[in-house]
mmCIF file with all atom_site columns, C-alpha atoms in Angstrom:
data_model
loop_
_atom_site.group_PDB
_atom_site.id
_atom_site.type_symbol
_atom_site.label_atom_id
_atom_site.label_alt_id
_atom_site.label_comp_id
_atom_site.label_asym_id
_atom_site.label_entity_id
_atom_site.label_seq_id
_atom_site.pdbx_PDB_ins_code
_atom_site.Cartn_x
_atom_site.Cartn_y
_atom_site.Cartn_z
_atom_site.occupancy
_atom_site.B_iso_or_equiv
_atom_site.pdbx_formal_charge
_atom_site.auth_seq_id
_atom_site.auth_comp_id
_atom_site.auth_asym_id
_atom_site.auth_atom_id
_atom_site.pdbx_PDB_model_num
ATOM 1   C CA . MET A 1 1   ? 3.319   8.919   -2.279  1.00 37.00 ? 25  MET A CA 1
ATOM 2   C CA . SER A 1 2   ? 3.300   12.459  -3.592  1.00 35.00 ? 26  SER A CA 1
ATOM 3   C CA . GLU A 1 3   ? 0.781   14.942  -2.296  1.00 36.00 ? 27  GLU A CA 1
ATOM 4   C CA . THR A 1 4   ? -2.184  15.793  -4.477  1.00 34.00 ? 28  THR A CA 1
ATOM 5   C CA . GLU A 1 5   ? -3.081  19.339  -5.448  1.00 36.00 ? 29  GLU A CA 1
ATOM 6   C CA . THR A 1 6   ? -5.989  20.790  -3.506  1.00 34.00 ? 30  THR A CA 1
ATOM 7   C CA . ALA A 1 7   ? -8.765  23.141  -4.490  1.00 35.00 ? 31  ALA A CA 1
ATOM 8   C CA . THR A 1 8   ? -9.962  26.050  -2.365  1.00 33.00 ? 32  THR A CA 1
ATOM 9   C CA . SER A 1 9   ? -13.043 25.460  -0.254  1.00 34.00 ? 33  SER A CA 1
ATOM 10  C CA . ASN A 1 10  ? -14.990 28.249  -2.007  1.00 36.00 ? 34  ASN A CA 1
ATOM 11  C CA . SER A 1 11  ? -14.497 26.714  -5.459  1.00 37.00 ? 35  SER A CA 1
ATOM 12  C CA . PRO A 1 12  ? -17.675 25.772  -7.377  1.00 40.00 ? 36  PRO A CA 1
ATOM 13  C CA . SER A 1 13  ? -18.696 22.122  -7.045  1.00 45.00 ? 37  SER A CA 1
ATOM 14  C CA . VAL A 1 14  ? -18.010 21.390  -10.724 1.00 44.00 ? 38  VAL A CA 1
ATOM 15  C CA . LYS A 1 15  ? -15.246 23.030  -12.772 1.00 53.00 ? 39  LYS A CA 1
ATOM 16  C CA . VAL A 1 16  ? -14.053 22.524  -16.311 1.00 50.00 ? 40  VAL A CA 1
ATOM 17  C CA . ASP A 1 17  ? -10.647 21.328  -15.113 1.00 78.00 ? 41  ASP A CA 1
ATOM 18  C CA . ASP A 1 18  ? -11.932 19.003  -12.366 1.00 87.00 ? 42  ASP A CA 1
ATOM 19  C CA . LEU A 1 19  ? -11.318 15.980  -14.593 1.00 91.00 ? 43  LEU A CA 1
ATOM 20  C CA . SER A 1 20  ? -7.765  17.138  -15.329 1.00 91.00 ? 44  SER A CA 1
ATOM 21  C CA . LEU A 1 21  ? -7.046  17.654  -11.632 1.00 93.00 ? 45  LEU A CA 1
ATOM 22  C CA . ILE A 1 22  ? -8.313  14.162  -10.804 1.00 94.00 ? 46  ILE A CA 1
ATOM 23  C CA . ILE A 1 23  ? -6.288  12.517  -13.597 1.00 93.00 ? 47  ILE A CA 1
ATOM 24  C CA . VAL A 1 24  ? -3.091  14.368  -12.637 1.00 92.00 ? 48  VAL A CA 1
ATOM 25  C CA . SER A 1 25  ? -3.561  13.477  -8.960  1.00 92.00 ? 49  SER A CA 1
ATOM 26  C CA . LEU A 1 26  ? -4.094  9.795   -9.785  1.00 91.00 ? 50  LEU A CA 1
ATOM 27  C CA . LEU A 1 27  ? -1.025  9.728   -12.029 1.00 89.00 ? 51  LEU A CA 1
ATOM 28  C CA . LYS A 1 28  ? 1.020   11.098  -9.129  1.00 86.00 ? 52  LYS A CA 1
ATOM 29  C CA . GLY A 1 29  ? -0.096  8.355   -6.740  1.00 85.00 ? 53  GLY A CA 1
ATOM 30  C CA . VAL A 1 30  ? -2.928  7.201   -4.521  1.00 88.00 ? 54  VAL A CA 1
ATOM 31  C CA . VAL A 1 31  ? -5.857  9.561   -3.899  1.00 91.00 ? 55  VAL A CA 1
ATOM 32  C CA . TYR A 1 32  ? -7.304  9.302   -0.386  1.00 90.00 ? 56  TYR A CA 1
ATOM 33  C CA . GLN A 1 33  ? -10.698 10.617  0.678   1.00 91.00 ? 57  GLN A CA 1
ATOM 34  C CA . GLU A 1 34  ? -9.311  11.856  3.997   1.00 89.00 ? 58  GLU A CA 1
ATOM 35  C CA . ASN A 1 35  ? -6.541  13.878  2.338   1.00 88.00 ? 59  ASN A CA 1
ATOM 36  C CA . ASP A 1 36  ? -8.757  15.826  -0.054  1.00 91.00 ? 60  ASP A CA 1
ATOM 37  C CA . PRO A 1 37  ? -12.535 15.446  0.527   1.00 93.00 ? 61  PRO A CA 1
ATOM 38  C CA . ARG A 1 38  ? -13.415 17.854  -2.284  1.00 93.00 ? 62  ARG A CA 1
ATOM 39  C CA . LEU A 1 39  ? -11.304 16.031  -4.869  1.00 94.00 ? 63  LEU A CA 1
ATOM 40  C CA . TRP A 1 40  ? -12.784 12.748  -3.661  1.00 95.00 ? 64  TRP A CA 1
ATOM 41  C CA . SER A 1 41  ? -16.302 14.094  -4.107  1.00 94.00 ? 65  SER A CA 1
ATOM 42  C CA . GLU A 1 42  ? -15.503 15.092  -7.683  1.00 94.00 ? 66  GLU A CA 1
ATOM 43  C CA . LEU A 1 43  ? -13.968 11.677  -8.346  1.00 95.00 ? 67  LEU A CA 1
ATOM 44  C CA . ILE A 1 44  ? -17.211 10.007  -7.262  1.00 95.00 ? 68  ILE A CA 1
ATOM 45  C CA . LYS A 1 45  ? -19.193 12.191  -9.678  1.00 94.00 ? 69  LYS A CA 1
ATOM 46  C CA . LEU A 1 46  ? -16.744 11.861  -12.578 1.00 94.00 ? 70  LEU A CA 1
ATOM 47  C CA . GLN A 1 47  ? -15.754 8.230   -12.021 1.00 94.00 ? 71  GLN A CA 1
ATOM 48  C CA . ALA A 1 48  ? -17.098 6.981   -15.370 1.00 94.00 ? 72  ALA A CA 1
ATOM 49  C CA . ARG A 1 49  ? -15.302 9.725   -17.308 1.00 94.00 ? 73  ARG A CA 1
ATOM 50  C CA . VAL A 1 50  ? -12.068 9.026   -15.417 1.00 95.00 ? 74  VAL A CA 1
ATOM 51  C CA . ARG A 1 51  ? -12.291 5.318   -16.300 1.00 94.00 ? 75  ARG A CA 1
ATOM 52  C CA . ASP A 1 52  ? -12.834 6.113   -19.988 1.00 94.00 ? 76  ASP A CA 1
ATOM 53  C CA . TYR A 1 53  ? -9.939  8.580   -20.064 1.00 92.00 ? 77  TYR A CA 1
ATOM 54  C CA . VAL A 1 54  ? -7.342  6.375   -18.361 1.00 92.00 ? 78  VAL A CA 1
ATOM 55  C CA . ALA A 1 55  ? -8.385  3.371   -20.460 1.00 92.00 ? 79  ALA A CA 1
ATOM 56  C CA . ILE A 1 56  ? -6.978  5.214   -23.492 1.00 90.00 ? 80  ILE A CA 1
ATOM 57  C CA . LEU A 1 57  ? -3.637  5.260   -21.648 1.00 86.00 ? 81  LEU A CA 1
ATOM 58  C CA . GLY A 1 58  ? -3.783  1.515   -20.987 1.00 87.00 ? 82  GLY A CA 1
ATOM 59  C CA . LEU A 1 59  ? -4.677  2.043   -17.315 1.00 91.00 ? 83  LEU A CA 1
ATOM 60  C CA . GLU A 1 60  ? -7.618  1.145   -15.115 1.00 92.00 ? 84  GLU A CA 1
ATOM 61  C CA . LEU A 1 61  ? -9.063  2.955   -12.128 1.00 94.00 ? 85  LEU A CA 1
ATOM 62  C CA . ILE A 1 62  ? -9.141  1.005   -8.880  1.00 92.00 ? 86  ILE A CA 1
ATOM 63  C CA . PHE A 1 63  ? -11.743 2.820   -6.785  1.00 93.00 ? 87  PHE A CA 1
ATOM 64  C CA . ASP A 1 64  ? -12.865 1.704   -3.321  1.00 92.00 ? 88  ASP A CA 1
ATOM 65  C CA . GLU A 1 65  ? -15.451 4.152   -2.041  1.00 92.00 ? 89  GLU A CA 1
ATOM 66  C CA . ALA A 1 66  ? -16.008 2.235   1.219   1.00 89.00 ? 90  ALA A CA 1
ATOM 67  C CA . GLU A 1 67  ? -12.310 2.245   2.150   1.00 88.00 ? 91  GLU A CA 1
ATOM 68  C CA . GLY A 1 68  ? -11.706 5.744   0.777   1.00 91.00 ? 92  GLY A CA 1
ATOM 69  C CA . TYR A 1 69  ? -8.883  5.292   -1.756  1.00 92.00 ? 93  TYR A CA 1
ATOM 70  C CA . ALA A 1 70  ? -8.344  5.221   -5.509  1.00 92.00 ? 94  ALA A CA 1
ATOM 71  C CA . PHE A 1 71  ? -5.321  4.542   -7.724  1.00 91.00 ? 95  PHE A CA 1
ATOM 72  C CA . LEU A 1 72  ? -4.354  3.574   -11.259 1.00 90.00 ? 96  LEU A CA 1
ATOM 73  C CA . ARG A 1 73  ? -2.785  0.356   -12.470 1.00 86.00 ? 97  ARG A CA 1
ATOM 74  C CA . SER A 1 74  ? -1.892  -1.130  -15.836 1.00 83.00 ? 98  SER A CA 1
ATOM 75  C CA . ARG A 1 75  ? -4.746  -2.917  -17.602 1.00 78.00 ? 99  ARG A CA 1
ATOM 76  C CA . PHE A 1 76  ? -2.391  -5.557  -18.996 1.00 66.00 ? 100 PHE A CA 1
ATOM 77  C CA . GLU A 1 77  ? 0.411   -7.614  -17.565 1.00 56.00 ? 101 GLU A CA 1
ATOM 78  C CA . GLU A 1 78  ? 3.636   -7.501  -19.570 1.00 49.00 ? 102 GLU A CA 1
ATOM 79  C CA . SER A 1 79  ? 3.248   -11.226 -20.285 1.00 45.00 ? 103 SER A CA 1
ATOM 80  C CA . GLU A 1 80  ? -0.127  -10.571 -21.979 1.00 47.00 ? 104 GLU A CA 1
ATOM 81  C CA . VAL A 1 81  ? 1.197   -8.334  -24.757 1.00 43.00 ? 105 VAL A CA 1
ATOM 82  C CA . ASP A 1 82  ? 3.874   -8.653  -27.393 1.00 46.00 ? 106 ASP A CA 1
ATOM 83  C CA . ALA A 1 83  ? 6.995   -6.794  -26.246 1.00 46.00 ? 107 ALA A CA 1
ATOM 84  C CA . SER A 1 84  ? 7.260   -4.903  -29.526 1.00 43.00 ? 108 SER A CA 1
ATOM 85  C CA . ALA A 1 85  ? 3.684   -3.620  -29.196 1.00 44.00 ? 109 ALA A CA 1
ATOM 86  C CA . ALA A 1 86  ? 3.689   -2.893  -25.474 1.00 46.00 ? 110 ALA A CA 1
ATOM 87  C CA . MET A 1 87  ? 2.879   0.653   -24.406 1.00 46.00 ? 111 MET A CA 1
ATOM 88  C CA . PRO A 1 88  ? 5.357   2.546   -22.231 1.00 47.00 ? 112 PRO A CA 1
ATOM 89  C CA . ARG A 1 89  ? 4.496   1.926   -18.566 1.00 48.00 ? 113 ARG A CA 1
ATOM 90  C CA . LEU A 1 90  ? 2.933   5.046   -17.003 1.00 50.00 ? 114 LEU A CA 1
ATOM 91  C CA . VAL A 1 91  ? 2.572   3.491   -13.556 1.00 53.00 ? 115 VAL A CA 1
ATOM 92  C CA . ALA A 1 92  ? 5.971   2.286   -12.432 1.00 55.00 ? 116 ALA A CA 1
ATOM 93  C CA . ARG A 1 93  ? 6.376   -1.206  -11.013 1.00 60.00 ? 117 ARG A CA 1
ATOM 94  C CA . ARG A 1 94  ? 8.742   -1.176  -8.044  1.00 65.00 ? 118 ARG A CA 1
ATOM 95  C CA . PRO A 1 95  ? 10.724  -4.306  -7.212  1.00 72.00 ? 119 PRO A CA 1
ATOM 96  C CA . LEU A 1 96  ? 10.572  -5.142  -3.514  1.00 76.00 ? 120 LEU A CA 1
ATOM 97  C CA . SER A 1 97  ? 13.187  -6.865  -1.422  1.00 80.00 ? 121 SER A CA 1
ATOM 98  C CA . PHE A 1 98  ? 12.349  -10.199 0.192   1.00 78.00 ? 122 PHE A CA 1
ATOM 99  C CA . GLN A 1 99  ? 12.185  -8.606  3.638   1.00 83.00 ? 123 GLN A CA 1
ATOM 100 C CA . VAL A 1 100 ? 9.829   -5.799  2.564   1.00 86.00 ? 124 VAL A CA 1
ATOM 101 C CA . SER A 1 101 ? 7.585   -8.359  0.836   1.00 82.00 ? 125 SER A CA 1
ATOM 102 C CA . LEU A 1 102 ? 7.520   -10.481 3.981   1.00 84.00 ? 126 LEU A CA 1
ATOM 103 C CA . LEU A 1 103 ? 6.617   -7.544  6.192   1.00 90.00 ? 127 LEU A CA 1
ATOM 104 C CA . LEU A 1 104 ? 3.833   -6.473  3.813   1.00 89.00 ? 128 LEU A CA 1
ATOM 105 C CA . ALA A 1 105 ? 2.442   -10.010 3.946   1.00 86.00 ? 129 ALA A CA 1
ATOM 106 C CA . LEU A 1 106 ? 2.500   -10.040 7.745   1.00 90.00 ? 130 LEU A CA 1
ATOM 107 C CA . LEU A 1 107 ? 0.811   -6.640  7.948   1.00 93.00 ? 131 LEU A CA 1
ATOM 108 C CA . ARG A 1 108 ? -1.911  -7.861  5.575   1.00 91.00 ? 132 ARG A CA 1
ATOM 109 C CA . LYS A 1 109 ? -2.547  -10.918 7.734   1.00 88.00 ? 133 LYS A CA 1
ATOM 110 C CA . LYS A 1 110 ? -2.664  -8.707  10.825  1.00 92.00 ? 134 LYS A CA 1
ATOM 111 C CA . MET A 1 111 ? -5.274  -6.517  9.102   1.00 91.00 ? 135 MET A CA 1
ATOM 112 C CA . ALA A 1 112 ? -7.391  -9.578  8.244   1.00 88.00 ? 136 ALA A CA 1
ATOM 113 C CA . GLU A 1 113 ? -7.331  -10.674 11.897  1.00 90.00 ? 137 GLU A CA 1
ATOM 114 C CA . PHE A 1 114 ? -8.128  -7.120  13.003  1.00 92.00 ? 138 PHE A CA 1
ATOM 115 C CA . ASP A 1 115 ? -11.115 -6.867  10.630  1.00 89.00 ? 139 ASP A CA 1
ATOM 116 C CA . ALA A 1 116 ? -12.432 -10.257 11.753  1.00 89.00 ? 140 ALA A CA 1
ATOM 117 C CA . ARG A 1 117 ? -12.717 -8.956  15.327  1.00 89.00 ? 141 ARG A CA 1
ATOM 118 C CA . GLY A 1 118 ? -14.831 -5.989  14.209  1.00 82.00 ? 142 GLY A CA 1
ATOM 119 C CA . GLY A 1 119 ? -15.036 -2.699  16.085  1.00 75.00 ? 143 GLY A CA 1
ATOM 120 C CA . GLU A 1 120 ? -12.310 -0.202  15.196  1.00 79.00 ? 144 GLU A CA 1
ATOM 121 C CA . THR A 1 121 ? -11.571 0.553   11.545  1.00 82.00 ? 145 THR A CA 1
ATOM 122 C CA . ARG A 1 122 ? -7.970  1.776   11.954  1.00 89.00 ? 146 ARG A CA 1
ATOM 123 C CA . LEU A 1 123 ? -5.230  -0.749  12.626  1.00 93.00 ? 147 LEU A CA 1
ATOM 124 C CA . ILE A 1 124 ? -2.469  0.992   14.579  1.00 95.00 ? 148 ILE A CA 1
ATOM 125 C CA . LEU A 1 125 ? 0.738   -0.790  15.574  1.00 95.00 ? 149 LEU A CA 1
ATOM 126 C CA . SER A 1 126 ? 3.776   0.316   17.514  1.00 94.00 ? 150 SER A CA 1
ATOM 127 C CA . GLY A 1 127 ? 7.279   -0.115  16.176  1.00 93.00 ? 151 GLY A CA 1
ATOM 128 C CA . ASP A 1 128 ? 7.865   -2.868  18.757  1.00 92.00 ? 152 ASP A CA 1
ATOM 129 C CA . GLU A 1 129 ? 4.750   -4.729  17.622  1.00 94.00 ? 153 GLU A CA 1
ATOM 130 C CA . ILE A 1 130 ? 5.950   -4.659  14.019  1.00 95.00 ? 154 ILE A CA 1
ATOM 131 C CA . VAL A 1 131 ? 9.354   -5.999  15.078  1.00 93.00 ? 155 VAL A CA 1
ATOM 132 C CA . GLU A 1 132 ? 7.591   -8.865  16.866  1.00 92.00 ? 156 GLU A CA 1
ATOM 133 C CA . LEU A 1 133 ? 5.699   -9.762  13.693  1.00 91.00 ? 157 LEU A CA 1
ATOM 134 C CA . ILE A 1 134 ? 8.968   -10.504 11.919  1.00 88.00 ? 158 ILE A CA 1
ATOM 135 C CA . ARG A 1 135 ? 10.932  -11.946 14.845  1.00 86.00 ? 159 ARG A CA 1
ATOM 136 C CA . ILE A 1 136 ? 9.688   -15.527 14.390  1.00 79.00 ? 160 ILE A CA 1
ATOM 137 C CA . PHE A 1 137 ? 11.256  -15.555 10.911  1.00 78.00 ? 161 PHE A CA 1
ATOM 138 C CA . VAL A 1 138 ? 14.703  -14.615 12.168  1.00 77.00 ? 162 VAL A CA 1
ATOM 139 C CA . PRO A 1 139 ? 17.271  -17.378 12.822  1.00 72.00 ? 163 PRO A CA 1
ATOM 140 C CA . SER A 1 140 ? 17.926  -17.930 16.515  1.00 69.00 ? 164 SER A CA 1
ATOM 141 C CA . GLY A 1 141 ? 20.960  -16.072 17.773  1.00 69.00 ? 165 GLY A CA 1
ATOM 142 C CA . SER A 1 142 ? 20.521  -13.173 15.331  1.00 73.00 ? 166 SER A CA 1
ATOM 143 C CA . ASN A 1 143 ? 21.634  -9.721  16.417  1.00 81.00 ? 167 ASN A CA 1
ATOM 144 C CA . ASP A 1 144 ? 18.578  -8.025  17.951  1.00 85.00 ? 168 ASP A CA 1
ATOM 145 C CA . ALA A 1 145 ? 19.849  -4.486  17.335  1.00 87.00 ? 169 ALA A CA 1
ATOM 146 C CA . LYS A 1 146 ? 20.426  -5.364  13.687  1.00 89.00 ? 170 LYS A CA 1
ATOM 147 C CA . LEU A 1 147 ? 16.897  -6.745  13.462  1.00 89.00 ? 171 LEU A CA 1
ATOM 148 C CA . VAL A 1 148 ? 15.372  -3.544  14.870  1.00 90.00 ? 172 VAL A CA 1
ATOM 149 C CA . ASP A 1 149 ? 17.442  -1.376  12.518  1.00 91.00 ? 173 ASP A CA 1
ATOM 150 C CA . GLN A 1 150 ? 16.455  -3.453  9.475   1.00 91.00 ? 174 GLN A CA 1
ATOM 151 C CA . VAL A 1 151 ? 12.762  -3.458  10.380  1.00 93.00 ? 175 VAL A CA 1
ATOM 152 C CA . ASP A 1 152 ? 12.946  0.320   10.826  1.00 94.00 ? 176 ASP A CA 1
ATOM 153 C CA . THR A 1 153 ? 14.455  0.615   7.336   1.00 93.00 ? 177 THR A CA 1
ATOM 154 C CA . ASN A 1 154 ? 11.705  -1.602  5.905   1.00 94.00 ? 178 ASN A CA 1
ATOM 155 C CA . ILE A 1 155 ? 9.022   0.433   7.699   1.00 95.00 ? 179 ILE A CA 1
ATOM 156 C CA . LYS A 1 156 ? 10.347  3.592   6.033   1.00 94.00 ? 180 LYS A CA 1
ATOM 157 C CA . LYS A 1 157 ? 10.167  1.862   2.640   1.00 92.00 ? 181 LYS A CA 1
ATOM 158 C CA . ILE A 1 158 ? 6.588   0.750   3.291   1.00 92.00 ? 182 ILE A CA 1
ATOM 159 C CA . ILE A 1 159 ? 5.648   4.292   4.341   1.00 91.00 ? 183 ILE A CA 1
ATOM 160 C CA . GLU A 1 160 ? 7.122   5.492   1.036   1.00 88.00 ? 184 GLU A CA 1
ATOM 161 C CA . LEU A 1 161 ? 5.008   2.907   -0.808  1.00 85.00 ? 185 LEU A CA 1
ATOM 162 C CA . GLY A 1 162 ? 1.914   4.237   0.961   1.00 86.00 ? 186 GLY A CA 1
ATOM 163 C CA . PHE A 1 163 ? 0.951   1.143   2.982   1.00 91.00 ? 187 PHE A CA 1
ATOM 164 C CA . LEU A 1 164 ? 1.914   2.571   6.384   1.00 93.00 ? 188 LEU A CA 1
ATOM 165 C CA . ARG A 1 165 ? 1.473   6.038   7.827   1.00 92.00 ? 189 ARG A CA 1
ATOM 166 C CA . GLN A 1 166 ? 3.404   7.266   10.833  1.00 92.00 ? 190 GLN A CA 1
ATOM 167 C CA . ILE A 1 167 ? 1.266   8.824   13.560  1.00 91.00 ? 191 ILE A CA 1
ATOM 168 C CA . LYS A 1 168 ? 2.654   11.811  15.373  1.00 83.00 ? 192 LYS A CA 1
ATOM 169 C CA . THR A 1 169 ? 3.294   11.166  19.061  1.00 76.00 ? 193 THR A CA 1
ATOM 170 C CA . THR A 1 170 ? 4.631   13.283  21.890  1.00 71.00 ? 194 THR A CA 1
ATOM 171 C CA . ALA A 1 171 ? 8.370   13.324  22.495  1.00 67.00 ? 195 ALA A CA 1
ATOM 172 C CA . GLY A 1 172 ? 9.664   10.253  24.278  1.00 64.00 ? 196 GLY A CA 1
ATOM 173 C CA . LYS A 1 173 ? 6.862   7.944   23.192  1.00 75.00 ? 197 LYS A CA 1
ATOM 174 C CA . GLN A 1 174 ? 7.521   5.078   20.808  1.00 78.00 ? 198 GLN A CA 1
ATOM 175 C CA . ASN A 1 175 ? 6.559   5.381   17.169  1.00 88.00 ? 199 ASN A CA 1
ATOM 176 C CA . LEU A 1 176 ? 3.044   4.396   16.113  1.00 93.00 ? 200 LEU A CA 1
ATOM 177 C CA . TYR A 1 177 ? 1.977   3.440   12.591  1.00 95.00 ? 201 TYR A CA 1
ATOM 178 C CA . GLU A 1 178 ? -1.397  3.082   10.891  1.00 95.00 ? 202 GLU A CA 1
ATOM 179 C CA . VAL A 1 179 ? -1.659  0.203   8.427   1.00 94.00 ? 203 VAL A CA 1
ATOM 180 C CA . ARG A 1 180 ? -3.418  1.809   5.468   1.00 93.00 ? 204 ARG A CA 1
ATOM 181 C CA . ARG A 1 181 ? -6.353  -0.116  4.103   1.00 90.00 ? 205 ARG A CA 1
ATOM 182 C CA . ILE A 1 182 ? -5.148  0.166   0.517   1.00 90.00 ? 206 ILE A CA 1
ATOM 183 C CA . LEU A 1 183 ? -2.862  -2.763  1.376   1.00 90.00 ? 207 LEU A CA 1
ATOM 184 C CA . LYS A 1 184 ? -5.939  -4.980  0.887   1.00 85.00 ? 208 LYS A CA 1
ATOM 185 C CA . ALA A 1 185 ? -5.988  -4.084  -2.820  1.00 84.00 ? 209 ALA A CA 1
ATOM 186 C CA . PHE A 1 186 ? -2.396  -5.249  -3.334  1.00 81.00 ? 210 PHE A CA 1
ATOM 187 C CA . VAL A 1 187 ? -2.407  -8.340  -1.122  1.00 77.00 ? 211 VAL A CA 1
ATOM 188 C CA . ASP A 1 188 ? -5.844  -9.685  -2.007  1.00 72.00 ? 212 ASP A CA 1
ATOM 189 C CA . ALA A 1 189 ? -8.126  -12.298 -0.459  1.00 66.00 ? 213 ALA A CA 1
ATOM 190 C CA . GLN A 1 190 ? -7.110  -15.005 -2.942  1.00 66.00 ? 214 GLN A CA 1
ATOM 191 C CA . TRP A 1 191 ? -3.461  -14.621 -2.003  1.00 66.00 ? 215 TRP A CA 1
ATOM 192 C CA . LEU A 1 192 ? -4.351  -14.442 1.671   1.00 65.00 ? 216 LEU A CA 1
ATOM 193 C CA . SER A 1 193 ? -6.147  -17.796 1.487   1.00 67.00 ? 217 SER A CA 1
ATOM 194 C CA . ASP A 1 194 ? -2.752  -19.393 0.750   1.00 69.00 ? 218 ASP A CA 1
ATOM 195 C CA . PHE A 1 195 ? -0.972  -17.342 3.391   1.00 67.00 ? 219 PHE A CA 1
ATOM 196 C CA . ASP A 1 196 ? 0.109   -20.233 5.617   1.00 69.00 ? 220 ASP A CA 1
ATOM 197 C CA . ASN A 1 197 ? 1.801   -21.865 2.636   1.00 74.00 ? 221 ASN A CA 1
ATOM 198 C CA . GLN A 1 198 ? 3.580   -18.643 1.779   1.00 68.00 ? 222 GLN A CA 1
ATOM 199 C CA . LEU A 1 199 ? 4.893   -18.221 5.309   1.00 70.00 ? 223 LEU A CA 1
ATOM 200 C CA . ALA A 1 200 ? 6.125   -21.815 5.402   1.00 73.00 ? 224 ALA A CA 1
ATOM 201 C CA . GLN A 1 201 ? 8.137   -21.101 2.264   1.00 71.00 ? 225 GLN A CA 1
ATOM 202 C CA . TYR A 1 202 ? 9.547   -17.906 3.804   1.00 66.00 ? 226 TYR A CA 1
ATOM 203 C CA . LYS A 1 203 ? 10.598  -19.816 6.926   1.00 68.00 ? 227 LYS A CA 1
ATOM 204 C CA . ALA A 1 204 ? 12.222  -22.554 4.856   1.00 71.00 ? 228 ALA A CA 1
ATOM 205 C CA . LYS A 1 205 ? 14.131  -20.014 2.775   1.00 68.00 ? 229 LYS A CA 1
ATOM 206 C CA . ILE A 1 206 ? 15.568  -18.314 5.849   1.00 62.00 ? 230 ILE A CA 1
ATOM 207 C CA . SER A 1 207 ? 16.280  -21.611 7.591   1.00 63.00 ? 231 SER A CA 1
ATOM 208 C CA . GLU A 1 208 ? 18.094  -23.089 4.589   1.00 63.00 ? 232 GLU A CA 1
ATOM 209 C CA . SER A 1 209 ? 20.161  -20.002 3.850   1.00 56.00 ? 233 SER A CA 1
ATOM 210 C CA . GLY A 1 210 ? 20.873  -19.046 7.455   1.00 52.00 ? 234 GLY A CA 1
ATOM 211 C CA . VAL A 1 211 ? 20.730  -15.437 6.313   1.00 49.00 ? 235 VAL A CA 1
ATOM 212 C CA . GLU A 1 212 ? 20.019  -12.819 8.932   1.00 47.00 ? 236 GLU A CA 1
ATOM 213 C CA . VAL A 1 213 ? 17.227  -10.295 8.502   1.00 43.00 ? 237 VAL A CA 1
ATOM 214 C CA . GLY A 1 214 ? 19.629  -7.537  7.552   1.00 43.00 ? 238 GLY A CA 1
ATOM 215 C CA . ASP A 1 215 ? 20.953  -9.371  4.518   1.00 45.00 ? 239 ASP A CA 1
ATOM 216 C CA . GLU A 1 216 ? 19.471  -8.961  1.032   1.00 43.00 ? 240 GLU A CA 1
ATOM 217 C CA . GLN A 1 217 ? 17.864  -11.902 -0.759  1.00 40.00 ? 241 GLN A CA 1
#
């Protein structure tokens, strides 16, 4: 996700162009409270005006104050409007490979289990732990080095999408990643309730095709 513009700490609490700064930042990508506390504070105050403004563009504001993130999404699915009357899409929809989708699903389930235990609010996984999440879906006899390389590629894609954040570690230590809580907004509770069914279908697809993790679906 692209970085948002920041305001100086000695700026007045309300400025004429605060609304513009918020809208531009949201159009660029996800706005996180931790990345820009001042912008977040203004978003809380101007939330109603932001919703009204983006509605004109055919967008809606998804705002989770408790989790500390906000983003824009289309108010209408393409299937809900006549193609000839559809507005140009301002928020791009990115097609995901089967393997990236699977890993996102597994990370979401891991977050649900983590939240159910209570305690810490940040789910942090090592690269090895993420590889283990996907290993049970790999046909027996698959090349382990190829698996690790493919999972690493998928992790980079998920970081780009904004659902993982790499944590800096000292030289020689394995990579650590924070699963960002915005993932809950994209893989919701309704979908999660059918998760076991989804995973059974994933397993069947891999088993039937005999395709290794590194191959595209």
